[in-house]
PDB file of C-alpha atoms in Angstrom:
ATOM      1  CA  GLU A  18      -5.047 -29.873  39.258  1.00 50.00           C
ATOM      2  CA  VAL A  19      -2.392 -29.299  41.912  1.00 54.00           C
ATOM      3  CA  SER A  20      -1.790 -25.987  43.571  1.00 64.00           C
ATOM      4  CA  MET A  21       0.952 -23.659  42.578  1.00 89.00           C
ATOM      5  CA  ILE A  22       1.380 -20.859  45.070  1.00 95.00           C
ATOM      6  CA  GLU A  23       2.544 -17.415  44.143  1.00 95.00           C
ATOM      7  CA  PHE A  24       3.330 -14.519  46.452  1.00 97.00           C
ATOM      8  CA  LYS A  25       3.282 -11.102  44.797  1.00 96.00           C
ATOM      9  CA  ASN A  26       4.642  -8.093  46.693  1.00 95.00           C
ATOM     10  CA  VAL A  27       3.405  -9.485  49.993  1.00 96.00           C
ATOM     11  CA  CYS A  28       3.830  -7.201  53.012  1.00 96.00           C
ATOM     12  CA  LYS A  29       2.776  -7.725  56.596  1.00 94.00           C
ATOM     13  CA  LYS A  30       3.371  -5.363  59.515  1.00 92.00           C
ATOM     14  CA  TYR A  31       2.975  -5.782  63.260  1.00 88.00           C
ATOM     15  CA  SER A  32       2.649  -2.190  64.524  1.00 86.00           C
ATOM     16  CA  ASN A  33       5.817  -0.818  62.902  1.00 82.00           C
ATOM     17  CA  LEU A  34       7.753  -4.058  62.545  1.00 87.00           C
ATOM     18  CA  LYS A  35       7.858  -5.458  59.016  1.00 89.00           C
ATOM     19  CA  ALA A  36       7.211  -9.175  59.431  1.00 92.00           C
ATOM     20  CA  LEU A  37       7.087  -9.705  55.658  1.00 94.00           C
ATOM     21  CA  ASP A  38       8.775  -7.180  53.445  1.00 94.00           C
ATOM     22  CA  ASN A  39       7.728  -7.299  49.800  1.00 94.00           C
ATOM     23  CA  ILE A  40       7.894 -11.066  49.280  1.00 95.00           C
ATOM     24  CA  ASN A  41       7.831 -12.338  45.703  1.00 96.00           C
ATOM     25  CA  LEU A  42       8.008 -16.085  45.503  1.00 96.00           C
ATOM     26  CA  THR A  43       6.642 -18.996  43.489  1.00 95.00           C
ATOM     27  CA  ILE A  44       6.258 -22.404  45.103  1.00 95.00           C
ATOM     28  CA  PRO A  45       5.997 -25.113  42.449  1.00 93.00           C
ATOM     29  CA  SER A  46       3.187 -27.636  42.704  1.00 92.00           C
ATOM     30  CA  SER A  47       3.896 -31.193  43.905  1.00 91.00           C
ATOM     31  CA  SER A  48       7.160 -30.159  45.488  1.00 94.00           C
ATOM     32  CA  ILE A  49       8.437 -30.198  49.050  1.00 96.00           C
ATOM     33  CA  PHE A  50       9.427 -26.614  49.632  1.00 97.00           C
ATOM     34  CA  GLY A  51      11.383 -25.391  52.652  1.00 96.00           C
ATOM     35  CA  ILE A  52      11.179 -21.961  54.274  1.00 95.00           C
ATOM     36  CA  VAL A  53      14.232 -21.403  56.437  1.00 92.00           C
ATOM     37  CA  GLY A  54      15.716 -18.643  58.532  1.00 88.00           C
ATOM     38  CA  LYS A  55      16.634 -17.700  62.069  1.00 84.00           C
ATOM     39  CA  SER A  56      14.054 -17.259  64.815  1.00 81.00           C
ATOM     40  CA  GLY A  57      11.932 -14.222  64.115  1.00 81.00           C
ATOM     41  CA  ALA A  58      12.787 -14.156  60.414  1.00 85.00           C
ATOM     42  CA  GLY A  59       9.112 -14.314  59.402  1.00 90.00           C
ATOM     43  CA  LYS A  60       8.978 -17.985  58.374  1.00 92.00           C
ATOM     44  CA  SER A  61       5.844 -18.972  60.281  1.00 92.00           C
ATOM     45  CA  THR A  62       4.127 -15.731  59.354  1.00 94.00           C
ATOM     46  CA  LEU A  63       4.766 -16.435  55.669  1.00 95.00           C
ATOM     47  CA  LEU A  64       3.499 -20.002  56.034  1.00 95.00           C
ATOM     48  CA  ARG A  65       0.339 -18.899  57.826  1.00 93.00           C
ATOM     49  CA  THR A  66      -0.585 -16.410  55.118  1.00 95.00           C
ATOM     50  CA  ILE A  67      -1.184 -19.371  52.781  1.00 95.00           C
ATOM     51  CA  ASN A  68      -4.302 -20.462  54.689  1.00 92.00           C
ATOM     52  CA  LYS A  69      -5.042 -16.896  55.736  1.00 92.00           C
ATOM     53  CA  LEU A  70      -4.403 -17.518  59.428  1.00 91.00           C
ATOM     54  CA  GLU A  71      -2.326 -14.354  58.997  1.00 92.00           C
ATOM     55  CA  LYS A  72      -3.838 -11.522  56.986  1.00 92.00           C
ATOM     56  CA  ILE A  73      -1.472  -9.548  54.809  1.00 94.00           C
ATOM     57  CA  ASP A  74      -1.406  -5.756  54.505  1.00 94.00           C
ATOM     58  CA  GLU A  75      -0.375  -5.561  50.861  1.00 95.00           C
ATOM     59  CA  GLY A  76       0.113  -7.781  47.861  1.00 96.00           C
ATOM     60  CA  SER A  77      -1.607 -10.928  46.687  1.00 96.00           C
ATOM     61  CA  ILE A  78      -1.266 -14.651  47.232  1.00 96.00           C
ATOM     62  CA  ILE A  79      -2.409 -16.700  44.281  1.00 95.00           C
ATOM     63  CA  VAL A  80      -3.248 -20.351  44.895  1.00 92.00           C
ATOM     64  CA  ASP A  81      -4.524 -22.414  41.979  1.00 87.00           C
ATOM     65  CA  GLY A  82      -5.089 -19.223  40.029  1.00 89.00           C
ATOM     66  CA  ILE A  83      -7.213 -17.593  42.748  1.00 91.00           C
ATOM     67  CA  ASP A  84      -6.116 -14.590  44.785  1.00 94.00           C
ATOM     68  CA  ILE A  85      -6.997 -15.752  48.290  1.00 94.00           C
ATOM     69  CA  VAL A  86      -6.841 -12.207  49.645  1.00 93.00           C
ATOM     70  CA  THR A  87     -10.147 -11.500  47.902  1.00 93.00           C
ATOM     71  CA  LEU A  88     -12.087 -14.501  49.239  1.00 93.00           C
ATOM     72  CA  ASN A  89     -15.202 -13.918  51.330  1.00 93.00           C
ATOM     73  CA  LEU A  90     -15.884 -16.021  54.430  1.00 93.00           C
ATOM     74  CA  ARG A  91     -17.784 -18.787  52.679  1.00 94.00           C
ATOM     75  CA  GLN A  92     -15.177 -19.084  49.926  1.00 94.00           C
ATOM     76  CA  LEU A  93     -12.411 -19.024  52.521  1.00 93.00           C
ATOM     77  CA  ARG A  94     -14.013 -21.896  54.402  1.00 90.00           C
ATOM     78  CA  GLU A  95     -14.113 -23.961  51.203  1.00 90.00           C
ATOM     79  CA  PHE A  96     -10.541 -22.978  50.340  1.00 92.00           C
ATOM     80  CA  ARG A  97      -9.226 -23.956  53.762  1.00 91.00           C
ATOM     81  CA  LYS A  98     -10.364 -27.533  53.199  1.00 89.00           C
ATOM     82  CA  LYS A  99      -7.661 -27.709  50.535  1.00 92.00           C
ATOM     83  CA  VAL A 100      -4.945 -26.485  52.885  1.00 94.00           C
ATOM     84  CA  ALA A 101      -4.073 -28.623  55.905  1.00 95.00           C
ATOM     85  CA  MET A 102      -1.536 -27.842  58.592  1.00 94.00           C
ATOM     86  CA  ILE A 103       0.577 -29.693  61.142  1.00 93.00           C
ATOM     87  CA  PHE A 104       2.414 -28.121  64.059  1.00 89.00           C
ATOM     88  CA  GLN A 105       5.400 -28.698  66.304  1.00 87.00           C
ATOM     89  CA  HIS A 106       3.289 -29.788  69.279  1.00 85.00           C
ATOM     90  CA  PHE A 107       0.697 -31.849  67.362  1.00 83.00           C
ATOM     91  CA  SER A 108      -2.392 -29.960  68.713  1.00 88.00           C
ATOM     92  CA  LEU A 109      -4.359 -33.129  69.433  1.00 93.00           C
ATOM     93  CA  MET A 110      -7.396 -33.256  71.703  1.00 94.00           C
ATOM     94  CA  GLN A 111      -6.080 -34.984  74.815  1.00 94.00           C
ATOM     95  CA  THR A 112      -9.421 -36.287  76.086  1.00 94.00           C
ATOM     96  CA  LYS A 113     -10.482 -37.901  72.798  1.00 95.00           C
ATOM     97  CA  THR A 114      -9.305 -41.171  71.270  1.00 96.00           C
ATOM     98  CA  ILE A 115      -6.977 -41.235  68.297  1.00 96.00           C
ATOM     99  CA  TYR A 116      -9.927 -42.350  66.148  1.00 97.00           C
ATOM    100  CA  LYS A 117     -11.923 -39.279  67.246  1.00 96.00           C
ATOM    101  CA  ASN A 118      -8.937 -36.988  66.665  1.00 96.00           C
ATOM    102  CA  ILE A 119      -8.564 -38.130  63.073  1.00 97.00           C
ATOM    103  CA  ALA A 120     -12.323 -38.158  62.457  1.00 96.00           C
ATOM    104  CA  LEU A 121     -12.864 -34.586  63.668  1.00 95.00           C
ATOM    105  CA  PRO A 122     -12.545 -32.681  60.332  1.00 93.00           C
ATOM    106  CA  LEU A 123     -14.836 -35.242  58.671  1.00 94.00           C
ATOM    107  CA  GLU A 124     -17.458 -34.929  61.413  1.00 94.00           C
ATOM    108  CA  CYS A 125     -17.341 -31.139  61.141  1.00 92.00           C
ATOM    109  CA  SER A 126     -17.867 -31.420  57.394  1.00 90.00           C
ATOM    110  CA  GLY A 127     -20.929 -33.636  57.826  1.00 92.00           C
ATOM    111  CA  TYR A 128     -19.670 -36.942  56.455  1.00 94.00           C
ATOM    112  CA  LYS A 129     -21.627 -40.143  57.179  1.00 95.00           C
ATOM    113  CA  LYS A 130     -20.373 -42.453  59.949  1.00 95.00           C
ATOM    114  CA  SER A 131     -19.546 -45.236  57.495  1.00 95.00           C
ATOM    115  CA  GLU A 132     -17.547 -42.863  55.246  1.00 96.00           C
ATOM    116  CA  ILE A 133     -15.698 -41.545  58.274  1.00 96.00           C
ATOM    117  CA  LYS A 134     -14.798 -45.051  59.431  1.00 96.00           C
ATOM    118  CA  THR A 135     -13.416 -46.002  56.006  1.00 96.00           C
ATOM    119  CA  LYS A 136     -11.342 -42.836  55.740  1.00 96.00           C
ATOM    120  CA  VAL A 137      -9.982 -42.953  59.299  1.00 97.00           C
ATOM    121  CA  GLU A 138      -8.925 -46.573  58.894  1.00 96.00           C
ATOM    122  CA  GLU A 139      -7.300 -45.921  55.512  1.00 96.00           C
ATOM    123  CA  LEU A 140      -5.275 -42.985  56.869  1.00 97.00           C
ATOM    124  CA  ALA A 141      -4.367 -44.703  60.145  1.00 97.00           C
ATOM    125  CA  SER A 142      -2.973 -47.563  58.101  1.00 96.00           C
ATOM    126  CA  LEU A 143      -1.075 -45.169  55.808  1.00 95.00           C
ATOM    127  CA  VAL A 144       0.661 -43.420  58.719  1.00 96.00           C
ATOM    128  CA  GLY A 145       1.200 -46.665  60.639  1.00 95.00           C
ATOM    129  CA  ILE A 146      -1.001 -46.241  63.728  1.00 95.00           C
ATOM    130  CA  SER A 147      -3.875 -48.661  63.029  1.00 96.00           C
ATOM    131  CA  ASP A 148      -3.315 -50.341  66.390  1.00 96.00           C
ATOM    132  CA  LYS A 149      -3.622 -47.058  68.319  1.00 95.00           C
ATOM    133  CA  LEU A 150      -7.114 -45.916  67.323  1.00 96.00           C
ATOM    134  CA  ASN A 151      -8.654 -46.565  70.738  1.00 96.00           C
ATOM    135  CA  GLU A 152      -5.770 -44.989  72.688  1.00 95.00           C
ATOM    136  CA  LYS A 153      -5.603 -41.414  73.977  1.00 96.00           C
ATOM    137  CA  PRO A 154      -2.763 -39.129  72.849  1.00 95.00           C
ATOM    138  CA  ARG A 155      -1.023 -39.302  76.249  1.00 94.00           C
ATOM    139  CA  ASN A 156      -0.283 -42.994  75.661  1.00 94.00           C
ATOM    140  CA  LEU A 157       1.552 -42.272  72.395  1.00 94.00           C
ATOM    141  CA  SER A 158       5.115 -41.169  71.725  1.00 93.00           C
ATOM    142  CA  GLY A 159       5.864 -37.835  70.052  1.00 92.00           C
ATOM    143  CA  GLY A 160       6.435 -39.501  66.703  1.00 93.00           C
ATOM    144  CA  GLN A 161       3.138 -41.375  66.951  1.00 95.00           C
ATOM    145  CA  CYS A 162       1.309 -38.162  67.878  1.00 95.00           C
ATOM    146  CA  GLN A 163       2.757 -36.450  64.816  1.00 94.00           C
ATOM    147  CA  ARG A 164       1.532 -39.374  62.686  1.00 95.00           C
ATOM    148  CA  VAL A 165      -1.959 -38.850  64.110  1.00 96.00           C
ATOM    149  CA  ALA A 166      -1.735 -35.141  63.276  1.00 95.00           C
ATOM    150  CA  ILE A 167      -0.650 -35.998  59.720  1.00 96.00           C
ATOM    151  CA  ALA A 168      -3.558 -38.437  59.306  1.00 97.00           C
ATOM    152  CA  ARG A 169      -5.990 -35.812  60.593  1.00 96.00           C
ATOM    153  CA  ALA A 170      -4.526 -33.249  58.186  1.00 96.00           C
ATOM    154  CA  LEU A 171      -5.168 -35.548  55.220  1.00 96.00           C
ATOM    155  CA  THR A 172      -8.829 -36.356  55.946  1.00 95.00           C
ATOM    156  CA  LEU A 173     -10.325 -33.786  53.569  1.00 93.00           C
ATOM    157  CA  ASN A 174      -7.886 -34.581  50.722  1.00 93.00           C
ATOM    158  CA  PRO A 175      -5.941 -31.318  50.860  1.00 95.00           C
ATOM    159  CA  LYS A 176      -3.817 -30.124  47.957  1.00 94.00           C
ATOM    160  CA  ILE A 177      -1.385 -28.307  50.219  1.00 95.00           C
ATOM    161  CA  LEU A 178       0.132 -29.408  53.516  1.00 96.00           C
ATOM    162  CA  LEU A 179       1.737 -26.754  55.699  1.00 96.00           C
ATOM    163  CA  CYS A 180       4.271 -27.973  58.278  1.00 96.00           C
ATOM    164  CA  ASP A 181       5.303 -25.517  60.954  1.00 93.00           C
ATOM    165  CA  GLU A 182       8.449 -26.899  62.623  1.00 92.00           C
ATOM    166  CA  ALA A 183       6.687 -30.260  62.504  1.00 92.00           C
ATOM    167  CA  THR A 184       9.781 -32.252  63.502  1.00 91.00           C
ATOM    168  CA  SER A 185      11.443 -29.850  65.964  1.00 88.00           C
ATOM    169  CA  ALA A 186      10.169 -31.714  69.008  1.00 86.00           C
ATOM    170  CA  LEU A 187      11.289 -35.120  67.741  1.00 89.00           C
ATOM    171  CA  ASP A 188      14.580 -37.000  67.992  1.00 90.00           C
ATOM    172  CA  PRO A 189      16.690 -37.551  64.817  1.00 89.00           C
ATOM    173  CA  LYS A 190      15.522 -41.122  64.135  1.00 91.00           C
ATOM    174  CA  THR A 191      11.835 -40.189  64.547  1.00 93.00           C
ATOM    175  CA  THR A 192      12.380 -37.063  62.452  1.00 92.00           C
ATOM    176  CA  HIS A 193      13.807 -39.227  59.673  1.00 92.00           C
ATOM    177  CA  ASP A 194      10.785 -41.562  59.824  1.00 94.00           C
ATOM    178  CA  ILE A 195       8.294 -38.682  59.718  1.00 94.00           C
ATOM    179  CA  LEU A 196      10.109 -37.119  56.753  1.00 94.00           C
ATOM    180  CA  LYS A 197      10.036 -40.448  54.931  1.00 94.00           C
ATOM    181  CA  LEU A 198       6.290 -40.593  55.578  1.00 95.00           C
ATOM    182  CA  LEU A 199       5.798 -37.055  54.239  1.00 95.00           C
ATOM    183  CA  LYS A 200       7.703 -37.983  51.066  1.00 94.00           C
ATOM    184  CA  GLN A 201       5.439 -41.026  50.587  1.00 95.00           C
ATOM    185  CA  ILE A 202       2.367 -38.861  51.099  1.00 95.00           C
ATOM    186  CA  LYS A 203       3.570 -36.342  48.543  1.00 94.00           C
ATOM    187  CA  GLU A 204       4.042 -39.127  45.985  1.00 93.00           C
ATOM    188  CA  LYS A 205       0.778 -40.903  46.770  1.00 93.00           C
ATOM    189  CA  TYR A 206      -1.519 -37.869  46.858  1.00 92.00           C
ATOM    190  CA  ASP A 207       0.511 -35.528  44.664  1.00 92.00           C
ATOM    191  CA  ILE A 208       0.268 -32.687  47.154  1.00 94.00           C
ATOM    192  CA  THR A 209       2.486 -29.675  47.704  1.00 95.00           C
ATOM    193  CA  ILE A 210       4.210 -29.686  51.069  1.00 96.00           C
ATOM    194  CA  ILE A 211       5.621 -26.494  52.542  1.00 97.00           C
ATOM    195  CA  MET A 212       7.830 -26.782  55.582  1.00 96.00           C
ATOM    196  CA  VAL A 213       9.035 -24.104  57.922  1.00 95.00           C
ATOM    197  CA  THR A 214      12.097 -25.401  59.715  1.00 91.00           C
ATOM    198  CA  HIS A 215      15.412 -24.409  61.204  1.00 84.00           C
ATOM    199  CA  GLN A 216      16.740 -27.970  61.050  1.00 85.00           C
ATOM    200  CA  MET A 217      19.343 -28.334  58.315  1.00 84.00           C
ATOM    201  CA  GLU A 218      18.967 -32.122  58.185  1.00 85.00           C
ATOM    202  CA  VAL A 219      15.267 -31.712  57.381  1.00 90.00           C
ATOM    203  CA  ILE A 220      16.044 -29.392  54.485  1.00 89.00           C
ATOM    204  CA  LYS A 221      18.691 -31.694  53.064  1.00 88.00           C
ATOM    205  CA  GLU A 222      16.608 -34.806  53.416  1.00 90.00           C
ATOM    206  CA  VAL A 223      13.346 -33.727  51.819  1.00 93.00           C
ATOM    207  CA  CYS A 224      13.224 -30.206  50.406  1.00 94.00           C
ATOM    208  CA  ASP A 225      13.431 -29.852  46.632  1.00 93.00           C
ATOM    209  CA  GLU A 226      13.822 -26.095  46.931  1.00 95.00           C
ATOM    210  CA  ILE A 227      14.223 -23.614  49.742  1.00 94.00           C
ATOM    211  CA  ALA A 228      13.576 -19.958  50.410  1.00 95.00           C
ATOM    212  CA  ILE A 229      15.813 -18.215  52.937  1.00 93.00           C
ATOM    213  CA  LEU A 230      14.199 -15.440  54.966  1.00 92.00           C
ATOM    214  CA  ASN A 231      15.790 -12.902  57.256  1.00 90.00           C
ATOM    215  CA  ASP A 232      13.989 -10.047  59.018  1.00 90.00           C
ATOM    216  CA  GLY A 233      11.007 -10.526  56.732  1.00 92.00           C
ATOM    217  CA  ILE A 234      13.108 -10.184  53.588  1.00 93.00           C
ATOM    218  CA  LEU A 235      13.493 -13.003  51.071  1.00 94.00           C
ATOM    219  CA  LEU A 236      17.249 -13.377  50.650  1.00 92.00           C
ATOM    220  CA  GLU A 237      17.464 -16.336  48.347  1.00 90.00           C
ATOM    221  CA  VAL A 238      15.452 -19.031  46.601  1.00 94.00           C
ATOM    222  CA  GLY A 239      16.900 -22.056  44.902  1.00 92.00           C
ATOM    223  CA  LYS A 240      17.364 -25.783  44.607  1.00 92.00           C
ATOM    224  CA  THR A 241      18.512 -27.185  47.932  1.00 89.00           C
ATOM    225  CA  ASP A 242      21.615 -29.034  46.807  1.00 83.00           C
ATOM    226  CA  GLU A 243      22.799 -26.140  44.648  1.00 83.00           C
ATOM    227  CA  LEU A 244      22.502 -23.640  47.499  1.00 84.00           C
ATOM    228  CA  PHE A 245      24.371 -25.902  49.912  1.00 79.00           C
ATOM    229  CA  ILE A 246      27.108 -26.884  47.520  1.00 75.00           C
ATOM    230  CA  SER A 247      27.760 -23.349  46.303  1.00 73.00           C
ATOM    231  CA  ASN A 248      28.191 -22.436  49.959  1.00 67.00           C
ATOM    232  CA  ASN A 249      25.623 -19.727  49.633  1.00 73.00           C
ATOM    233  CA  ALA A 250      26.395 -16.864  52.009  1.00 77.00           C
ATOM    234  CA  SER A 251      22.866 -16.584  53.465  1.00 79.00           C
ATOM    235  CA  LEU A 252      22.795 -20.309  54.097  1.00 78.00           C
ATOM    236  CA  LYS A 253      26.265 -20.272  55.582  1.00 75.00           C
ATOM    237  CA  GLU A 254      25.158 -17.744  58.139  1.00 76.00           C
ATOM    238  CA  LEU A 255      22.271 -20.044  59.100  1.00 76.00           C
ATOM    239  CA  THR A 256      24.419 -23.152  59.430  1.00 70.00           C
ATOM    240  CA  ASN A 257      27.115 -21.188  61.197  1.00 66.00           C
ATOM    241  CA  GLU A 258      29.833 -22.936  59.266  1.00 61.00           C
ATOM    242  CA  GLU A 259      33.071 -21.230  58.442  1.00 62.00           C
ATOM    243  CA  GLU A 260      36.004 -22.941  56.831  1.00 63.00           C
ATOM    244  CA  ILE A 261      39.305 -21.816  58.308  1.00 72.00           C
ATOM    245  CA  LEU A 262      41.672 -21.586  55.395  1.00 77.00           C
ATOM    246  CA  PRO A 263      45.429 -21.121  55.092  1.00 80.00           C
ATOM    247  CA  LYS A 264      46.484 -17.545  54.308  1.00 80.00           C
ATOM    248  CA  SER A 265      49.457 -18.629  52.221  1.00 83.00           C
ATOM    249  CA  GLY A 266      49.257 -20.360  48.871  1.00 85.00           C
ATOM    250  CA  ILE A 267      46.202 -20.654  46.668  1.00 87.00           C
ATOM    251  CA  ASN A 268      42.959 -22.198  47.909  1.00 88.00           C
ATOM    252  CA  ILE A 269      40.807 -23.854  45.287  1.00 88.00           C
ATOM    253  CA  LYS A 270      37.374 -25.105  46.201  1.00 84.00           C
ATOM    254  CA  ILE A 271      36.202 -28.041  44.101  1.00 85.00           C
ATOM    255  CA  TYR A 272      32.570 -29.121  43.917  1.00 79.00           C
ATOM    256  CA  PHE A 273      31.605 -32.713  43.323  1.00 75.00           C
ATOM    257  CA  PRO A 274      28.318 -33.107  41.542  1.00 67.00           C
ATOM    258  CA  LYS A 275      26.271 -36.288  41.774  1.00 62.00           C
ATOM    259  CA  GLU A 276      28.239 -38.174  39.132  1.00 64.00           C
ATOM    260  CA  SER A 277      31.758 -37.536  40.336  1.00 60.00           C
ATOM    261  CA  SER A 278      31.614 -37.619  44.112  1.00 53.00           C
ATOM    262  CA  ASN A 279      33.024 -41.108  44.220  1.00 53.00           C
ATOM    263  CA  ASN A 280      35.933 -41.062  41.846  1.00 59.00           C
ATOM    264  CA  ALA A 281      39.369 -40.298  43.129  1.00 73.00           C
ATOM    265  CA  LEU A 282      39.769 -37.022  41.291  1.00 78.00           C
ATOM    266  CA  ILE A 283      42.169 -35.455  43.751  1.00 79.00           C
ATOM    267  CA  THR A 284      44.698 -38.280  43.916  1.00 80.00           C
ATOM    268  CA  LYS A 285      44.554 -38.657  40.151  1.00 83.00           C
ATOM    269  CA  MET A 286      45.180 -34.939  39.652  1.00 86.00           C
ATOM    270  CA  ALA A 287      48.169 -35.024  42.012  1.00 84.00           C
ATOM    271  CA  ARG A 288      49.691 -37.869  40.019  1.00 85.00           C
ATOM    272  CA  ASP A 289      48.872 -36.523  36.557  1.00 87.00           C
ATOM    273  CA  LEU A 290      50.196 -33.035  37.271  1.00 88.00           C
ATOM    274  CA  ASN A 291      52.917 -34.102  39.675  1.00 87.00           C
ATOM    275  CA  ILE A 292      51.881 -31.324  42.078  1.00 85.00           C
ATOM    276  CA  ASP A 293      51.666 -31.605  45.861  1.00 83.00           C
ATOM    277  CA  PHE A 294      48.736 -30.022  47.571  1.00 83.00           C
ATOM    278  CA  SER A 295      47.017 -30.271  50.892  1.00 84.00           C
ATOM    279  CA  ILE A 296      43.329 -30.807  51.440  1.00 83.00           C
ATOM    280  CA  VAL A 297      42.346 -28.136  53.938  1.00 81.00           C
ATOM    281  CA  TRP A 298      38.608 -28.528  54.221  1.00 77.00           C
ATOM    282  CA  GLY A 299      35.904 -30.766  52.889  1.00 78.00           C
ATOM    283  CA  LYS A 300      32.527 -32.274  53.382  1.00 74.00           C
ATOM    284  CA  LEU A 301      30.241 -34.767  51.733  1.00 74.00           C
ATOM    285  CA  GLU A 302      26.536 -34.382  52.253  1.00 74.00           C
ATOM    286  CA  ARG A 303      23.448 -36.331  51.427  1.00 75.00           C
ATOM    287  CA  PHE A 304      20.580 -34.544  49.710  1.00 76.00           C
ATOM    288  CA  LYS A 305      17.567 -36.770  49.303  1.00 74.00           C
ATOM    289  CA  GLU A 306      19.104 -39.670  47.346  1.00 74.00           C
ATOM    290  CA  ASN A 307      22.280 -37.962  46.194  1.00 75.00           C
ATOM    291  CA  THR A 308      25.655 -37.468  47.770  1.00 74.00           C
ATOM    292  CA  LEU A 309      27.321 -34.175  46.928  1.00 75.00           C
ATOM    293  CA  GLY A 310      30.530 -32.779  48.206  1.00 77.00           C
ATOM    294  CA  SER A 311      32.963 -29.923  48.223  1.00 80.00           C
ATOM    295  CA  LEU A 312      36.646 -29.887  49.004  1.00 83.00           C
ATOM    296  CA  ILE A 313      39.184 -27.109  49.337  1.00 86.00           C
ATOM    297  CA  ILE A 314      42.771 -27.789  48.307  1.00 88.00           C
ATOM    298  CA  ASN A 315      45.737 -25.538  48.871  1.00 89.00           C
ATOM    299  CA  ILE A 316      48.645 -25.304  46.436  1.00 87.00           C
ATOM    300  CA  ASP A 317      51.852 -23.255  46.402  1.00 85.00           C
ATOM    301  CA  ASP A 318      51.485 -19.683  45.309  1.00 83.00           C
ATOM    302  CA  SER A 319      52.755 -20.293  41.796  1.00 85.00           C
ATOM    303  CA  GLU A 320      51.045 -18.957  38.700  1.00 86.00           C
ATOM    304  CA  LEU A 321      52.155 -22.002  36.684  1.00 87.00           C
ATOM    305  CA  LYS A 322      50.736 -24.571  39.136  1.00 86.00           C
ATOM    306  CA  LYS A 323      47.571 -22.556  39.465  1.00 88.00           C
ATOM    307  CA  GLN A 324      47.096 -22.573  35.664  1.00 90.00           C
ATOM    308  CA  GLN A 325      47.780 -26.308  35.468  1.00 90.00           C
ATOM    309  CA  VAL A 326      45.192 -27.124  38.118  1.00 90.00           C
ATOM    310  CA  ILE A 327      42.621 -24.768  36.593  1.00 90.00           C
ATOM    311  CA  GLU A 328      43.066 -26.288  33.129  1.00 91.00           C
ATOM    312  CA  TYR A 329      42.888 -29.797  34.539  1.00 90.00           C
ATOM    313  CA  LEU A 330      39.594 -29.065  36.268  1.00 89.00           C
ATOM    314  CA  GLN A 331      38.150 -27.167  33.311  1.00 88.00           C
ATOM    315  CA  ASN A 332      38.939 -30.004  30.892  1.00 88.00           C
ATOM    316  CA  ARG A 333      36.957 -32.340  33.092  1.00 83.00           C
ATOM    317  CA  SER A 334      34.050 -29.898  33.523  1.00 80.00           C
ATOM    318  CA  ILE A 335      34.573 -29.833  37.285  1.00 82.00           C
ATOM    319  CA  LEU A 336      33.095 -26.849  39.112  1.00 80.00           C
ATOM    320  CA  PHE A 337      35.561 -24.904  41.206  1.00 83.00           C
ATOM    321  CA  ASP A 338      36.159 -21.568  42.871  1.00 82.00           C
ATOM    322  CA  MET A 339      39.269 -19.643  43.900  1.00 83.00           C
ATOM    323  CA  ILE A 340      38.919 -18.743  47.554  1.00 78.00           C
ATOM    324  CA  LYS A 341      40.855 -16.162  49.529  1.00 71.00           C
ATOM    325  CA  GLY A 342      42.544 -17.319  52.709  1.00 62.00           C
ATOM    326  CA  ASP A 343      41.176 -16.828  56.174  1.00 53.00           C
ATOM    327  CA  ASP A 344      39.242 -13.721  57.088  1.00 44.00           C
ATOM    328  CA  GLU A 345      38.878 -12.383  53.563  1.00 42.00           C
ATOM    329  CA  ASN A 346      36.649 -15.355  52.801  1.00 42.00           C
ATOM    330  CA  ALA A 347      35.303 -15.085  49.286  1.00 38.00           C
TER     331      ALA A 347
END
C-alpha cells in the first residue's frame, strides 16, 4: 500500500502571517510531485507539515487513510519512519564516516550489526557511492553528499520522500544525475516523492504534477506539461517569461502535443493555404521523455485569412489560442 496524501482546509499562521491559507490538495501515490512558488510562498512549510515538523492550526492531513494531526507521540514516531526527508545542504554528520552516516537511522531503530551492514551496502551501491563508505563528508563533492543523504533517507524503507530544494546547491549536470537517481528510486521502491523547488528544469525533468503556491495560497494544480504548454499565468509569473508580440495583425498561438512536435505543420499550412505569416515567438521544451512546444504566428488582420487558419488547425485537431498583441497579453 503506497501513500496518498490529502490536505483538507489546511491553515498555518505565524503570529498574524498566514503561511498556509486553506490548502486543499491531493498528492497521488507513486508520483513525483512538485511544489513551486517564489521565496516565502509557503512551499517548505507545506512540505514540512507532511512529517509534522510543522504543526498546522486548522484542517487535516490524511496520509494512507490516517489523519496525522491526531497522532500521539508514539504513533508519530512510527509514522515518521515512513516519511524520509532530504535537504539542500545534505545535513550529514561531518565527523562520522559515510558508512556511519547512512547507518544512523538503523542504529537508532535497534537493528542488528549484520542487518545494518547489508542495508548500508545495498543502498550505497544503489546511489553509486560504494567506494566512499570509509570517507568523511568533507572529502566528497556536493553531488556525492546528496547521494549519501538519499541513501540515509531510504534506510527504513519509507513510503514518502520529501525533498526540500534538494538540488539547489548543485550544478546542472549533477542536478540532472540526482534527478535521474530519484526517478530510479521511485520506480524501484514505488515511493511517492514530493519536491519543493524553484528550479524550472527540475520541475520539467521529473515532476508528474505540480502545485503552485503564492503567499500561502494554492493557485494552481495540474500536470506539469499541460501547465507549461498552456502558458499558465501563475507559472508564467514564476518563470518570468513574457512573449513580446506584434500589435498589428492577428497572433495565433499553436501548441504542439507529443505526437506533432516534429512534423512541419507551419510550412505545410503556409503552402496549403497560400498565406504568408511570420513566426514571432516559440519554444520547444523537454518534459521527462517528451518534447512539447508552442509557437506564435502572426497573420494579416483579415477575417478571411483568420478563418482559413482556424479551420485548418481545427481539422487537424491542433490546439491553438488567439492572443492579443503586446501589453494586452491574453
